[in-house]
């Protein structure tokens, strides 16, 4: 049974090891990973089986949220870990709200929905994530099929987006305002 935990800077060195195993020459640097784990508009989660971290995924939060990365250990691929990670991340992203002061908060699923906040007793609307955007290697058919099965649609193409080897990317988008939450 998988469990999911938010990753923090305390997980940095474990994440560096995973990044090297999963992405090799394309692995992000220590400073890039530290930024991803500590910036206030980032959300990274890990998929654990017991104490073992099997993979992770992260987003840059905004009205248009960017799915920054999904990585699963090679021996765990094809076992549903990536699907479970993306579904859990999308579930959490659907709970994110943006207050008028640009602060980000998570809507408690057991609490009444918050549609307005009242700084200075003036009701202001709370905004939600409207869509999730990602880029994926054109040759990564497993990932493309996964994202498509979860409701992402191909919206564009970026030439020579990736290095090592040079490859084009597909841009895929999920409209959260039009989609039912991922279950």
XYZ file of C-alpha atoms in Angstrom:
183
model
C 0.000 0.000 0.000
C 1.369 3.397 -0.989
C 1.336 6.395 1.305
C 2.035 9.989 0.304
C 3.905 12.692 2.181
C 4.797 16.274 1.375
C 8.524 16.529 0.687
C 10.528 19.253 2.438
C 14.129 20.408 2.534
C 14.741 17.653 5.104
C 14.256 15.223 2.190
C 16.805 16.964 -0.055
C 19.598 14.382 0.001
C 17.215 11.476 -0.514
C 15.666 13.373 -3.428
C 19.118 14.049 -4.945
C 19.833 10.300 -4.910
C 16.470 9.477 -6.496
C 16.887 12.205 -9.106
C 20.234 10.732 -10.206
C 18.853 7.187 -10.457
C 15.716 8.275 -12.317
C 17.018 11.005 -14.639
C 20.781 10.453 -14.942
C 22.310 13.212 -17.106
C 19.031 15.157 -17.003
C 18.936 15.230 -13.167
C 18.346 18.569 -11.514
C 21.158 20.031 -9.418
C 21.160 20.204 -5.632
C 20.415 23.944 -5.716
C 17.517 23.457 -8.151
C 16.017 20.744 -5.956
C 16.466 22.889 -2.831
C 14.586 25.724 -4.540
C 11.806 23.352 -5.572
C 11.418 22.082 -2.005
C 11.495 25.498 -0.312
C 9.764 28.007 -2.614
C 6.309 28.887 -1.240
C 4.531 28.225 -4.543
C 5.840 24.654 -4.862
C 4.232 21.427 -3.723
C 6.175 18.159 -3.886
C 4.947 14.811 -2.649
C 6.660 11.459 -2.295
C 5.160 7.996 -2.748
C 6.292 5.631 0.003
C 5.964 1.932 0.531
C 6.783 1.614 4.198
C 9.956 3.652 4.664
C 11.026 3.400 1.006
C 10.577 6.401 -1.287
C 9.544 4.956 -4.665
C 8.941 8.191 -6.549
C 7.940 11.810 -6.308
C 6.085 14.519 -8.196
C 5.880 18.270 -7.889
C 4.090 21.363 -9.118
C 4.523 25.123 -9.280
C 1.207 26.436 -7.996
C -0.714 29.169 -9.779
C -4.053 29.620 -11.528
C -2.202 27.794 -14.272
C -0.273 25.183 -12.288
C 2.807 23.598 -13.874
C 3.458 19.917 -13.294
C 7.218 20.270 -12.923
C 8.330 16.651 -12.614
C 7.234 13.093 -12.011
C 9.869 10.499 -11.237
C 9.553 6.829 -10.330
C 12.395 4.404 -9.601
C 13.041 2.199 -12.652
C 12.164 -1.049 -10.821
C 8.818 0.445 -9.730
C 7.671 1.586 -13.175
C 4.622 -0.111 -14.627
C 3.242 -0.863 -11.154
C 0.917 2.127 -10.824
C 3.227 4.299 -8.721
C 3.340 7.128 -11.282
C -0.449 7.044 -11.749
C -1.021 7.103 -7.989
C 1.459 9.988 -7.558
C -0.130 12.146 -10.265
C -3.659 11.415 -9.023
C -2.704 12.320 -5.435
C -0.942 15.488 -6.564
C -3.955 16.533 -8.677
C -6.259 15.850 -5.718
C -4.143 18.146 -3.567
C -3.890 20.795 -6.293
C -7.707 20.843 -6.553
C -7.778 21.858 -2.856
C -5.462 24.855 -3.339
C -6.996 28.319 -3.009
C -5.499 31.744 -3.685
C -6.541 34.632 -1.458
C -6.710 38.204 -2.801
C -3.405 38.992 -1.060
C -1.850 36.240 -3.245
C -1.369 33.914 -0.300
C -1.910 30.226 -0.967
C -3.898 27.959 1.312
C -5.287 24.450 1.202
C -9.050 23.994 1.507
C -9.822 21.364 4.143
C -12.062 18.834 2.364
C -14.083 18.327 5.579
C -14.714 22.042 6.121
C -17.330 24.145 4.313
C -16.054 25.480 0.973
C -14.479 28.921 1.206
C -15.527 31.122 -1.709
C -14.798 34.519 -0.177
C -12.415 35.996 2.348
C -13.055 39.298 4.048
C -9.930 41.348 4.696
C -11.126 44.666 6.103
C -14.712 43.331 6.003
C -14.822 43.481 2.198
C -15.752 40.161 0.648
C -13.257 39.142 -2.038
C -13.417 36.000 -4.136
C -11.010 33.159 -3.550
C -9.552 31.685 -6.734
C -8.821 28.070 -7.558
C -6.309 26.406 -9.818
C -7.906 26.566 -13.254
C -5.680 24.190 -15.161
C -2.566 22.048 -14.918
C 0.048 22.224 -17.671
C 2.947 19.871 -18.361
C 5.606 19.138 -20.948
C 6.555 15.577 -21.843
C 9.063 14.042 -24.247
C 7.406 13.063 -27.523
C 8.979 9.609 -27.225
C 7.688 8.990 -23.681
C 4.580 7.095 -24.733
C 4.010 5.583 -21.282
C 3.811 9.061 -19.709
C 1.704 10.457 -22.565
C -0.756 7.567 -22.188
C -0.850 8.040 -18.415
C -1.543 11.766 -18.661
C -4.165 11.233 -21.380
C -5.938 8.602 -19.276
C -6.128 11.099 -16.394
C -7.775 13.775 -18.540
C -4.860 15.762 -19.971
C -5.141 16.783 -23.614
C -2.316 17.607 -26.022
C -2.392 21.332 -26.743
C 0.933 22.052 -28.385
C 4.431 21.109 -29.374
C 7.797 22.668 -28.472
C 10.745 21.969 -30.773
C 14.048 20.908 -29.167
C 12.724 21.399 -25.639
C 14.826 18.607 -24.110
C 18.586 18.014 -24.156
C 20.495 14.741 -23.687
C 19.191 13.745 -26.199
C 17.658 16.687 -27.991
C 13.953 16.035 -28.387
C 10.676 17.863 -28.893
C 8.062 18.138 -26.152
C 4.315 17.846 -26.196
C 2.414 20.373 -24.087
C -0.516 18.774 -22.302
C -3.220 20.566 -20.325
C -5.972 19.527 -17.931
C -8.738 22.063 -17.359
C -9.691 21.587 -13.710
C -12.702 23.860 -13.988
C -14.172 21.566 -16.684
C -13.026 18.221 -15.271
C -14.381 16.238 -12.401
C -11.755 15.869 -9.670
C -9.415 12.959 -10.307
C -10.479 10.006 -8.165
